[in-house]
Coordinates of C-alpha atoms and ligand atoms in Angstrom, one line a residue:
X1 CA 79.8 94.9 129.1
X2 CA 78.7 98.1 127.2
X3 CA 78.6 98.4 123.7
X4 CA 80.4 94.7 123.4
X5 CA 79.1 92.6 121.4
X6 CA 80.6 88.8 121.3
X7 CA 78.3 87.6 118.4
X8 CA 79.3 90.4 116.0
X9 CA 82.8 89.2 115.4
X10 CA 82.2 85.3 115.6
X11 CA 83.2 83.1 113.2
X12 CA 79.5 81.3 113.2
X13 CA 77.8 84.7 112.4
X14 CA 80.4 85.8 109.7
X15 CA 79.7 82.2 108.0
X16 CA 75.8 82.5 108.9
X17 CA 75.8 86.2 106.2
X18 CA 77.3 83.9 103.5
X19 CA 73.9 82.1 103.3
X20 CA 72.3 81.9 99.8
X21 CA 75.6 83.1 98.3
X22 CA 77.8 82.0 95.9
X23 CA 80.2 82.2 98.8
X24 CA 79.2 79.6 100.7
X25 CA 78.3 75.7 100.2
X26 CA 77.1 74.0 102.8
X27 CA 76.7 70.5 103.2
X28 CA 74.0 68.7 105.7
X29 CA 74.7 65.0 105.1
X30 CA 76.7 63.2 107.4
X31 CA 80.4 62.9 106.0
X32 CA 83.1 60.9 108.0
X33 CA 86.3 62.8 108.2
X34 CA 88.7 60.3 105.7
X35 CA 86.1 62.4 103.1
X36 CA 86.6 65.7 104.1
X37 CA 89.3 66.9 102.2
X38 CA 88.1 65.7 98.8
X39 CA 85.1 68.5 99.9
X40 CA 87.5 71.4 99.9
X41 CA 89.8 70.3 96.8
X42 CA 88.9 72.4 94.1
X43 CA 85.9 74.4 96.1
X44 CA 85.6 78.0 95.3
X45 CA 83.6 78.9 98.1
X46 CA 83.7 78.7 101.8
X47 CA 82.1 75.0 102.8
X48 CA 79.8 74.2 105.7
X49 CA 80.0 70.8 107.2
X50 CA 77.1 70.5 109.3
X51 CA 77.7 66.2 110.4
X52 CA 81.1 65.6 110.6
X53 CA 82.5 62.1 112.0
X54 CA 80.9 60.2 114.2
X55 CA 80.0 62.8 117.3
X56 CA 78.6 64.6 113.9
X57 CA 80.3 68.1 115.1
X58 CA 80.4 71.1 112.2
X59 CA 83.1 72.2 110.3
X60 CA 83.9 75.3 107.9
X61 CA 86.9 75.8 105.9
X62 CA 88.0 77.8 102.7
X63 CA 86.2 81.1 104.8
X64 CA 88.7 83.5 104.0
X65 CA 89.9 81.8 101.1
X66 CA 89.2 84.6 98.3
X67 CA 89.1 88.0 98.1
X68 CA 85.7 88.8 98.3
X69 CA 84.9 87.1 101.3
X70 CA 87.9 89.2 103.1
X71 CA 86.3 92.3 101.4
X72 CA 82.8 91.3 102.8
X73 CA 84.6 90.3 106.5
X74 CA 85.4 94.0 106.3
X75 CA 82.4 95.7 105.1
X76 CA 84.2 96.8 102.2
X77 CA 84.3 96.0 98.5
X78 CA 87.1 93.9 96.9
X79 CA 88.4 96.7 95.3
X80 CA 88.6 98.7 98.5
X81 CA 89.8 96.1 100.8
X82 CA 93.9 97.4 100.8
X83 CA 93.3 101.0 101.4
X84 CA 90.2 99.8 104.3
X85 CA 93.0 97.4 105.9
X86 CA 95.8 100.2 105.8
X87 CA 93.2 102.6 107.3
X88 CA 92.2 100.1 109.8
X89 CA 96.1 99.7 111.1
X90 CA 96.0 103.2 112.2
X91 CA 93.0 102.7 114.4
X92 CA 93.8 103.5 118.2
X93 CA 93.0 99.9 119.9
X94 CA 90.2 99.4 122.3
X95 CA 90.5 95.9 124.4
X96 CA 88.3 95.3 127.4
X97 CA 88.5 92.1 129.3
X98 CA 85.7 90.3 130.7
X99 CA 85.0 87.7 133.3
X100 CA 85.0 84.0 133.0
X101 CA 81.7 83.9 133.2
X102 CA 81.0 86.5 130.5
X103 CA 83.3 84.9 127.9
X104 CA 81.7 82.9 125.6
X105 CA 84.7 81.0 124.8
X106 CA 84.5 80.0 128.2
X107 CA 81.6 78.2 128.4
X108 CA 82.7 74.9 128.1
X109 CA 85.8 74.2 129.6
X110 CA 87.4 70.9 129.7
X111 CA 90.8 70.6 131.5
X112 CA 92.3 66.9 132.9
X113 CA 92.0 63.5 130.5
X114 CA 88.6 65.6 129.6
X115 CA 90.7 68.1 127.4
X116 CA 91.3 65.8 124.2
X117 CA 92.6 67.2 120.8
X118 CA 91.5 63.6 119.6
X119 CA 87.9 64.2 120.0
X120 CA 87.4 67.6 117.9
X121 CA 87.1 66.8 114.3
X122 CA 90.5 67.7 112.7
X123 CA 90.7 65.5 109.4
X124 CA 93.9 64.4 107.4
X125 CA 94.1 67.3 104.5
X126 CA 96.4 66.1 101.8
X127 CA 97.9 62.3 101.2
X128 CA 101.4 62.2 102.2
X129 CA 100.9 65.0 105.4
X130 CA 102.3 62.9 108.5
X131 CA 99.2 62.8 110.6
X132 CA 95.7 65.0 110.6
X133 CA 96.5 69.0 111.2
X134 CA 94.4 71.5 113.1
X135 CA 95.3 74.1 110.6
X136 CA 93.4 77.2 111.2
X137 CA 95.0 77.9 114.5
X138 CA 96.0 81.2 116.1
X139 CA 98.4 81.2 118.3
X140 CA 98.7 84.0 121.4
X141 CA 101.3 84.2 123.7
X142 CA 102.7 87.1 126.1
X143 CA 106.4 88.5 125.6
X144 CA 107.7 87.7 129.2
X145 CA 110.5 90.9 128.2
X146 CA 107.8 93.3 126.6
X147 CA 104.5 92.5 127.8
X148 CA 103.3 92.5 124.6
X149 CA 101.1 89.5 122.8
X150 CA 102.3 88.2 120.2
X151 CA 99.8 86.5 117.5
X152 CA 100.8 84.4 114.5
X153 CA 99.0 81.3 112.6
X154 CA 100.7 77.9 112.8
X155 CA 99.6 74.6 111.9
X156 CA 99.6 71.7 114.2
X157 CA 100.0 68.3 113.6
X158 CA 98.2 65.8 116.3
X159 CA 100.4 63.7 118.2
X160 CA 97.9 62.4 120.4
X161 CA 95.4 63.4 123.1
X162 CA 97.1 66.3 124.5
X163 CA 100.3 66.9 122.2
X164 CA 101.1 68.7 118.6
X165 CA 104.2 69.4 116.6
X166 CA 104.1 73.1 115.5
X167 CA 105.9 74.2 112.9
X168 CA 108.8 76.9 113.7
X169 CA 111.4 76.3 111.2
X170 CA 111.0 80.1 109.7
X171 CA 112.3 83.2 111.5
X172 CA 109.1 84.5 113.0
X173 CA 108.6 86.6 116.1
X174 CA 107.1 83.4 117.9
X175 CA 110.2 81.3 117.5
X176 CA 112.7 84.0 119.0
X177 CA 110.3 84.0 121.8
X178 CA 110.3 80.2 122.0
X179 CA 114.0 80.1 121.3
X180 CA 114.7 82.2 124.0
X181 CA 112.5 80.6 127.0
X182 CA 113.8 77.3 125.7
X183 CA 117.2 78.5 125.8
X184 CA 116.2 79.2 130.0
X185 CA 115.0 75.5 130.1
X186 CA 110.9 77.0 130.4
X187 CA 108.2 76.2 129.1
X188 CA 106.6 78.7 126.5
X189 CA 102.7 79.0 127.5
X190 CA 100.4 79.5 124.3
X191 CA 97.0 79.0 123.4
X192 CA 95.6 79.0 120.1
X193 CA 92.6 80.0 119.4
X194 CA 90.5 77.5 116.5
X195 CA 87.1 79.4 114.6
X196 CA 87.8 82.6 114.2
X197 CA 86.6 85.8 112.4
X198 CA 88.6 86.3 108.8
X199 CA 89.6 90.0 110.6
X200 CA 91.3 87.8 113.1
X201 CA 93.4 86.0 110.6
X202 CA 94.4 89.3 108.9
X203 CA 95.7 90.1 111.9
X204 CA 97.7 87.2 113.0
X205 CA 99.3 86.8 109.2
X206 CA 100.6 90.6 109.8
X207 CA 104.3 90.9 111.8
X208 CA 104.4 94.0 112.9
X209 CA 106.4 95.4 116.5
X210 CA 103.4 96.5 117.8
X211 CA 100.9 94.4 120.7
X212 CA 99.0 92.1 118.4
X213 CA 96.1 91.6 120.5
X214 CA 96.0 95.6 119.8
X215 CA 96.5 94.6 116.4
X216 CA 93.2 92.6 116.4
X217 CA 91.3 95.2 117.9
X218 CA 92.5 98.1 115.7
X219 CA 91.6 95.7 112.0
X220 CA 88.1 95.1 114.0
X221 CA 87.7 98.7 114.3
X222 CA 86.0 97.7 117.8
X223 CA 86.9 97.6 121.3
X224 CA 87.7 93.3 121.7
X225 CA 86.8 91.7 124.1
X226 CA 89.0 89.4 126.0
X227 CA 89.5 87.0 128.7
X228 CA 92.2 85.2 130.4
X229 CA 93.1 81.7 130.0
X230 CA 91.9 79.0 132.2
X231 CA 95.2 76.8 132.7
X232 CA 97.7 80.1 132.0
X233 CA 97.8 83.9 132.3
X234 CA 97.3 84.2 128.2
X235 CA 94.5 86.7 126.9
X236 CA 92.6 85.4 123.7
X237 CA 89.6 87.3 122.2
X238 CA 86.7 86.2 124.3
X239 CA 84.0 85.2 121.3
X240 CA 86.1 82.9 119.5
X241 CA 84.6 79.5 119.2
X242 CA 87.6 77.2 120.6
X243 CA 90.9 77.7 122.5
X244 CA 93.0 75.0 123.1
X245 CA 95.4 76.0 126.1
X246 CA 98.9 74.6 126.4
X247 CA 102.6 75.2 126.4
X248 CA 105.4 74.9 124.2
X249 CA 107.9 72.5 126.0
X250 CA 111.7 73.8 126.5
X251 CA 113.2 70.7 124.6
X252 CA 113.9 72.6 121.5
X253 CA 113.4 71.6 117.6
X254 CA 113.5 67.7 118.7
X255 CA 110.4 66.0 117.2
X256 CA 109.2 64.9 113.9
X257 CA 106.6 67.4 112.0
X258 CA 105.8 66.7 108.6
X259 CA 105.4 66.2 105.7
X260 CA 102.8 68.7 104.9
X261 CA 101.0 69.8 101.8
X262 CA 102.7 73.5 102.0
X263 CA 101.5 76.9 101.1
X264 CA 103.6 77.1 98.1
X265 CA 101.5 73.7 96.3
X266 CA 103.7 71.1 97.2
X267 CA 104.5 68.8 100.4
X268 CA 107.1 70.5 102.8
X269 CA 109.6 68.0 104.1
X270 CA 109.8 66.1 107.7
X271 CA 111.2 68.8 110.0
X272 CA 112.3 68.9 113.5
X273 CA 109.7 71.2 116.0
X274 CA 109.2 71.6 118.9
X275 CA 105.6 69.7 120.8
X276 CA 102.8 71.5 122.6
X277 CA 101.7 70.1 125.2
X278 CA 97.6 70.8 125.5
X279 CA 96.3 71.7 129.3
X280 CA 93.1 72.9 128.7
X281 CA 90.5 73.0 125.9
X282 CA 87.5 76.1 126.4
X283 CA 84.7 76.2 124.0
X284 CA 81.1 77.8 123.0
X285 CA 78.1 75.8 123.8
X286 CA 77.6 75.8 119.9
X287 CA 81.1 75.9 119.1
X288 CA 82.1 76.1 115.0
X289 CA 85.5 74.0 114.2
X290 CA 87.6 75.4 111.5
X291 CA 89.8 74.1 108.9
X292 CA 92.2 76.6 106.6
X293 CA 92.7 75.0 103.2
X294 CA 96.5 75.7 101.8
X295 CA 98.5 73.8 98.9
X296 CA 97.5 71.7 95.5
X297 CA 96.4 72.9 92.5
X298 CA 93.7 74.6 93.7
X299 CA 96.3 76.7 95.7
X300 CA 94.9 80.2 94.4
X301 CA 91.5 79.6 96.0
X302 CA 93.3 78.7 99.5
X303 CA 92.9 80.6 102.9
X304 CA 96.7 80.6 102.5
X305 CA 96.9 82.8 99.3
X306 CA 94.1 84.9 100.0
X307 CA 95.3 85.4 104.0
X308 CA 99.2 85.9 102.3
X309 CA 98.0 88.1 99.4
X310 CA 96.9 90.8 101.7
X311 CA 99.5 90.5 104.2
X312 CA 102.1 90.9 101.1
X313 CA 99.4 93.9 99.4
X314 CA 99.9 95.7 102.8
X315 CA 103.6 95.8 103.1
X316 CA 104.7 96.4 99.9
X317 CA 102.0 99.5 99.6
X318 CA 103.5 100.9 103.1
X319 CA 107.5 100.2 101.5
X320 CA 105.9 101.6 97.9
X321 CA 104.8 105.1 100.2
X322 CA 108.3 105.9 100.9
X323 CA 109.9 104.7 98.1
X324 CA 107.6 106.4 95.0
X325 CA 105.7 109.1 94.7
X326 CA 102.4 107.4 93.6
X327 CA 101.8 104.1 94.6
X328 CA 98.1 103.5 92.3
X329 CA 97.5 99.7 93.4
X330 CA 99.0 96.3 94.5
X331 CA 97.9 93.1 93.9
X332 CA 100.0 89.5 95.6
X333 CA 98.7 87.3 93.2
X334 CA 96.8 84.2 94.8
X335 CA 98.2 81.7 92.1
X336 CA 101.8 82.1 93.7
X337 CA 100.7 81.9 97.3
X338 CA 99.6 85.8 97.7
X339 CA 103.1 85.9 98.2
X340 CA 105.2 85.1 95.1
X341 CA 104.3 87.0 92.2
X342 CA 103.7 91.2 92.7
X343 CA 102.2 93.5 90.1
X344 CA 102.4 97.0 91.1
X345 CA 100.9 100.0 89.7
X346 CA 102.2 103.6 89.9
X347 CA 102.3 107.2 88.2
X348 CA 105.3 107.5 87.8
X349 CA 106.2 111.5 88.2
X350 CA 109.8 111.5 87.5
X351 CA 111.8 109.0 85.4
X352 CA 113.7 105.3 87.3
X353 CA 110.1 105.3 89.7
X354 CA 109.5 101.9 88.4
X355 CA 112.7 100.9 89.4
X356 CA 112.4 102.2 92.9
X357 CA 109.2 100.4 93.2
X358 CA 111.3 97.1 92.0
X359 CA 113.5 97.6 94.4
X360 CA 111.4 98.8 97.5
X361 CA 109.3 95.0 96.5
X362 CA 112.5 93.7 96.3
X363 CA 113.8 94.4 99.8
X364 CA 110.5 94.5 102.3
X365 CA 109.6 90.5 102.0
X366 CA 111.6 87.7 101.4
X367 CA 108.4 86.1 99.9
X368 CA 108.3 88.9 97.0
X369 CA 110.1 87.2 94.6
X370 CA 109.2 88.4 91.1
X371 CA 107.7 91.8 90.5
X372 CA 106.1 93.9 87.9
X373 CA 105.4 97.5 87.6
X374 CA 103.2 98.9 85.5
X375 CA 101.0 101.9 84.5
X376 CA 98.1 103.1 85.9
X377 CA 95.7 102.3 83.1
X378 CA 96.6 98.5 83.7
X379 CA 94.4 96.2 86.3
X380 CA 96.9 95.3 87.9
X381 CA 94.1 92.1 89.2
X382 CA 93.8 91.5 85.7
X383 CA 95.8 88.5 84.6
X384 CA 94.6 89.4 80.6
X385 CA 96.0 93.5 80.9
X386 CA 99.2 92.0 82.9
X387 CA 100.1 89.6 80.1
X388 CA 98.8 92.2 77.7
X389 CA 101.5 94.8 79.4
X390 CA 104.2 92.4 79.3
X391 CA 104.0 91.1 75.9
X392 CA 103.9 94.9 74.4
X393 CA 105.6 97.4 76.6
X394 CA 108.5 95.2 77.9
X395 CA 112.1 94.8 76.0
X396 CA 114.0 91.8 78.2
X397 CA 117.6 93.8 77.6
X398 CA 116.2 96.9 78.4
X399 CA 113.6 96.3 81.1
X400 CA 114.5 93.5 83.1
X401 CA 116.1 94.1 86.9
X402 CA 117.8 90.5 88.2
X403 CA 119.1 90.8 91.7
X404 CA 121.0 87.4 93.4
X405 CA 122.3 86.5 96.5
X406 CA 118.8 87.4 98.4
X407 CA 117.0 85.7 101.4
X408 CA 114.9 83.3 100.1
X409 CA 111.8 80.8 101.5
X410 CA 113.8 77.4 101.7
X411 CA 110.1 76.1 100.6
X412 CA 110.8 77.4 96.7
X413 CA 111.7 73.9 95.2
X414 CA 113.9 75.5 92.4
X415 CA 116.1 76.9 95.2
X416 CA 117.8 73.2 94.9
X417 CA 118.1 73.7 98.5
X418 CA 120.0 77.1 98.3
X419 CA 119.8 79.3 101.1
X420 CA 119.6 82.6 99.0
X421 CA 117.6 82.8 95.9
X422 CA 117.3 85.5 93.0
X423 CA 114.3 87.9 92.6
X424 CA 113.6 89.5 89.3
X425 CA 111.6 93.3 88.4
X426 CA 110.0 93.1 85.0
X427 CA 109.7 96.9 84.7
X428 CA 106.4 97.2 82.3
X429 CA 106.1 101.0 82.2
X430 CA 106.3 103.1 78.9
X431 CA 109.8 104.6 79.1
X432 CA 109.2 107.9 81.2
X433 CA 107.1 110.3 78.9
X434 CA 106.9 108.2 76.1
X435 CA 103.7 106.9 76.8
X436 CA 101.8 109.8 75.0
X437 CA 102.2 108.4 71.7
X438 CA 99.4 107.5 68.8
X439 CA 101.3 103.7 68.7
X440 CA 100.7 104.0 72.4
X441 CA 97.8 104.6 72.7
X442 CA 94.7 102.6 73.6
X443 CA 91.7 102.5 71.2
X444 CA 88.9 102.8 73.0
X445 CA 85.1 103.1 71.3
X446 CA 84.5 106.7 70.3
X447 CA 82.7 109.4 72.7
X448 CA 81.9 112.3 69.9
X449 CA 83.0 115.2 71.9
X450 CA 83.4 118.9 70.4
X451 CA 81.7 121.6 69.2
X452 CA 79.2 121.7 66.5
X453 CA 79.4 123.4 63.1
X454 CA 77.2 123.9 60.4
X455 CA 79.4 122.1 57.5
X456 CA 82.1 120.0 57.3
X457 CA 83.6 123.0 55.5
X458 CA 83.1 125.0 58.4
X459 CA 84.7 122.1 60.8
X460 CA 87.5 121.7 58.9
X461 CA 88.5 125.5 58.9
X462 CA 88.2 125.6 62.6
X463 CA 91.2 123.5 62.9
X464 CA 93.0 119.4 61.9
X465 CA 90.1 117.1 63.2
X466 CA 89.7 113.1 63.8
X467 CA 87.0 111.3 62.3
X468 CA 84.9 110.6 65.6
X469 CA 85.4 114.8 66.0
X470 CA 83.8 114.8 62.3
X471 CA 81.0 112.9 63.8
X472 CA 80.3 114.9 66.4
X473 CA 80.9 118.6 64.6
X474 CA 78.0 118.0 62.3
X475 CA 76.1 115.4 64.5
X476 CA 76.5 112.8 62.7
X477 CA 74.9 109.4 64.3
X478 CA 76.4 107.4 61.2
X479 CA 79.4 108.6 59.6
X480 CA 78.9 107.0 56.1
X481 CA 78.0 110.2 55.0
X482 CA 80.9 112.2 56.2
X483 CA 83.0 109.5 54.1
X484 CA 81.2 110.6 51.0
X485 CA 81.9 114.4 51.5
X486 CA 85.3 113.5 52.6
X487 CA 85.8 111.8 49.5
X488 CA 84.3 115.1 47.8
X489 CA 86.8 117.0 49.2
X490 CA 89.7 115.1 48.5
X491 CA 88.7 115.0 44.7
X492 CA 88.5 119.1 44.2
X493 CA 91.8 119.0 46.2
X494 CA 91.1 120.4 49.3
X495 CA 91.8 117.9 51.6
X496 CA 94.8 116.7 53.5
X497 CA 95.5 114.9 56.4
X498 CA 98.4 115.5 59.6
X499 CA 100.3 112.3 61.1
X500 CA 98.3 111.6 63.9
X501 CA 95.5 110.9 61.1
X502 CA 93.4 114.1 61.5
X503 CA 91.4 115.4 58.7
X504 CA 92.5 119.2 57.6
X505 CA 91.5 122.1 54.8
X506 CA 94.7 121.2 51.8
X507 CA 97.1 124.2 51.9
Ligands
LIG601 C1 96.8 79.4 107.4 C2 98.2 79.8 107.8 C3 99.0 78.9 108.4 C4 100.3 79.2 108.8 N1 101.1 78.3 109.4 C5 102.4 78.6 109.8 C6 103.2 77.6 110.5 O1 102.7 76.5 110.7 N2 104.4 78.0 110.8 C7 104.9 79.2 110.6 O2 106.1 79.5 110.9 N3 104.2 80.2 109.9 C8 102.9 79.9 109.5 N4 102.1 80.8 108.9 C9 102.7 82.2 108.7 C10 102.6 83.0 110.0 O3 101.4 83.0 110.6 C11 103.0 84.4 109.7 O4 104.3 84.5 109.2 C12 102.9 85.3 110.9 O5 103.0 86.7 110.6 C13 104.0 85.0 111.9 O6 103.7 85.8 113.1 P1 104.9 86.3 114.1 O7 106.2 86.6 113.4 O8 104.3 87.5 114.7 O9 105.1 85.2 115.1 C14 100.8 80.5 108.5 C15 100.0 81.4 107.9 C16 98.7 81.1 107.5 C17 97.9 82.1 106.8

């Protein structure tokens, strides 16, 4: 196996560096799994259940759920976490498959009445969700036309031992593939894959037509190493911590699923999905289960949001390359899901950029539902300059885009159960080259730049000056003084002043 290495990329090690951080708190007292979800409600950090239920088995959840944390899963800081993830996509994939026996995954396996969803410790998240939910699953499965793997994140909802409902109500590349072997009368073989490394659920949130197990390797920027199923012909990174094996039967959207507490912050209705039917479960000697945290008020300090928020940040920034000029930043904010709410920032280089912008946002998610463009010199992560931006640089008749009539997520409550929805652009850019402006301009403390002179006399004749330039012409380090001779001045009638405020000889 050279240079791979099945510990770097593990969920266990990744949640082992958040030791003695804010990042992670971890609990060592037995906790029975009707308490788990209080745990996580609220929680900021990533949480590390070390006694969970009564076999006692660990649990994490919340891991990718912020920003840092991703930033950290990529060696990166938060700030550089888009452009390190849009670099990353570009990286030629490496995969390399070991044996059984080398897989780590693989070293339990448990196939038969032995393979039992009901034994690993998968608690009930929110009050009204229809039954306990493996929720930070990963789902592979192999394109029968293409070849290709396909890898997504879906939620399942135990049904007992060896069955799930899995949500496919929403167009996604996995439901055209199940739709289509269903539509043959075959089963659709898949195996998720439970404990993962955040990289990993980057990668599985992203839909792009490319080979997602390619897709993994390439945000790794490392080969990945990968094995075959036990119980089908699937490949699934080889130093996760569980898969659970299975197939999607050809019965179509026929079962109950639901309710669930949903990743916009309320429950998703009872919906009709198809079941997975479990074959085999594989698993590390010390295998780490995982739970992905999603709706209630906490929402912006879910997996979810933090896993959507990027995905969103990376397409709108590819759509925002062709559209504009000078895309500056993007930022999905977590409080609407990472999905809802986009605040761009751009230089704009010729006038109705903003616009573009709007519209490129508009068109490249159905998620991006309201957007706002603003300057560069806003932090566009900033909630304070954001508000700041839109209370004084935005007229509603003027700068307000309101488009109709667009696809929608049928989870938005105030839809009222419309199928098309409206987006709206809240364009918070000066009006092209107006920005320049005293009345636009930001006061920020002074720097005392210029050249020195021997009077103020002398400073004065050189040309109009502000009062910080004042300072620094005769080296002030007070300024009182300069007030006083100022005044002098203006009493023998030598002084005037230009209207951007600047002090200048009379006449
Ligand atoms: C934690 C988490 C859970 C998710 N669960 C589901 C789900 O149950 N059903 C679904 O359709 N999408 C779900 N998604 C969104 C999909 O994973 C995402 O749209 C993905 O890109 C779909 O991949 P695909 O189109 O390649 O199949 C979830 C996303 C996250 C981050």
């Amino acid at each position: 196996m050279p240079d791979i290495d099945c510990d770097r990329f593990r969920l266990r090690t990744f949640v082992e560096s958040l030791k003695g951080s804010d990042e992670l708190d971890v609990r060592d007292e037995p906790i029975e799994l009707a308490d788990v979800a209080d745990v996580f409600e609220g929680n900021r950090g990533a949480v590390w259940l070390r006694q969970v239920g009564p076999r006692r088995q660990e649990l994490v959840g919340g891991v990718d759920a912020s920003r840092t944390r991703l930033a950290r899963a990529f060696g990166v800081p938060p700030d550089l976490l888009l452009p390190e993830v849009l670099r990353r996509l570009r990286v030629t994939p490496r995969i390399v498959e070991l044996t059984r026996d080398e897989a780590p995954v693989q070293q339990t396996v448990l196939t038969g009445a032995d393979a039992d969803l009901t034994v690993l410790p998968v608690h009930l998240q929110h009050g009204l969700d229809g039954a306990p939910y493996i929720s930070a699953s990963v789902d592979y499965v192999r394109d029968a036309g293409t070849g290709r793997t396909n890898v997504g994140m879906r939620r399942m909802m135990l049904r007992g031992r060896q069955e799930c409902g899995v949500d496919l109500v929403s167009p996604s590349d996995l439901r055209a593939m199940y739709e289509a072997s269903a539509a043959r009368g075959e089963p659709l073989p898949v195996s998720f894959v439970v404990g993962a490394h955040p990289i990993d659920h980057v990668a599985a949130t992203m839909r792009l037509p490319v080979d997602e197990l390619g897709l993994v390797a390439s945000l790794r920027d490392a080969p990945l190493p990968v094995v075959k199923c036990v119980t089908n012909d699937i490949r699934v990174p080889a130093d996760g911590e569980f898969v659970l094996e299975g197939y999607l039967d050809p019965r179509g959207h026929v079962e109950s699923e639901g309710p669930y507490g949903e990743f916009l912050g309320y429950y998703g209705a009872v919906k009709s999905n198809p079941v997975f039917h479990l074959t085999a479960i594989t698993h590390r000697h010390d295998a780490l289960f995982q739970t992905a945290t999603i709706g209630g008020h906490g929402m912006a300090h879910t997996d979810t949001a933090a896993l959507s928020g990027l995905r969103t940040e990376a397409t709108v920034w590819r759509a925002l390359e062709t559209a504009v000029r000078e895309p500056v930043a993007v930022c999905a904010t977590p409080s609407s899901g990472g999905m809802f709410n986009v605040r761009i920032a751009i230089r704009q280089r010729v006038p109705g950029e903003a616009r573009n912008a709007i519209a490129a946002a508009f068109g490249c998610l159905a998620n991006v539902k309201n957007v706002f463009v603003v300057d560069p010199d806003i932090d566009v992560f900033s909630d304070g300059q954001v508000d700041w931006a839109l209370a004084t640089r935005f007229q509603a008749d003027r700068d307000l885009v309101v488009q109709g009539g667009l696809r929608a997520l049928p989870l938005d409550p105030s839809l009222n159960g419309s199928r098309v929805g409206a987006k709206a652009g809240f364009d918070l850019t000066w009006p092209f080259g107006s920005g320049e402006r005293l009345v636009t301009t930001v006061p920020e403390p002074p720097r005392y730049d210029g050249a020195r002179f021997a009077s103020l006399r002398e400073a004065l004749a050189d040309g109009p000056k502000h009062f910080a330039e004042l300072m620094a012409a005769l080296g002030s380090r007070d300024g009182r003084e300069i007030v006083v001779e100022l005044d002098e001045l203006r009493r023998e009638g030598s002084l005037d002043r230009d209207d951007r405020g600047r002090y200048l000889i009379a006449g």
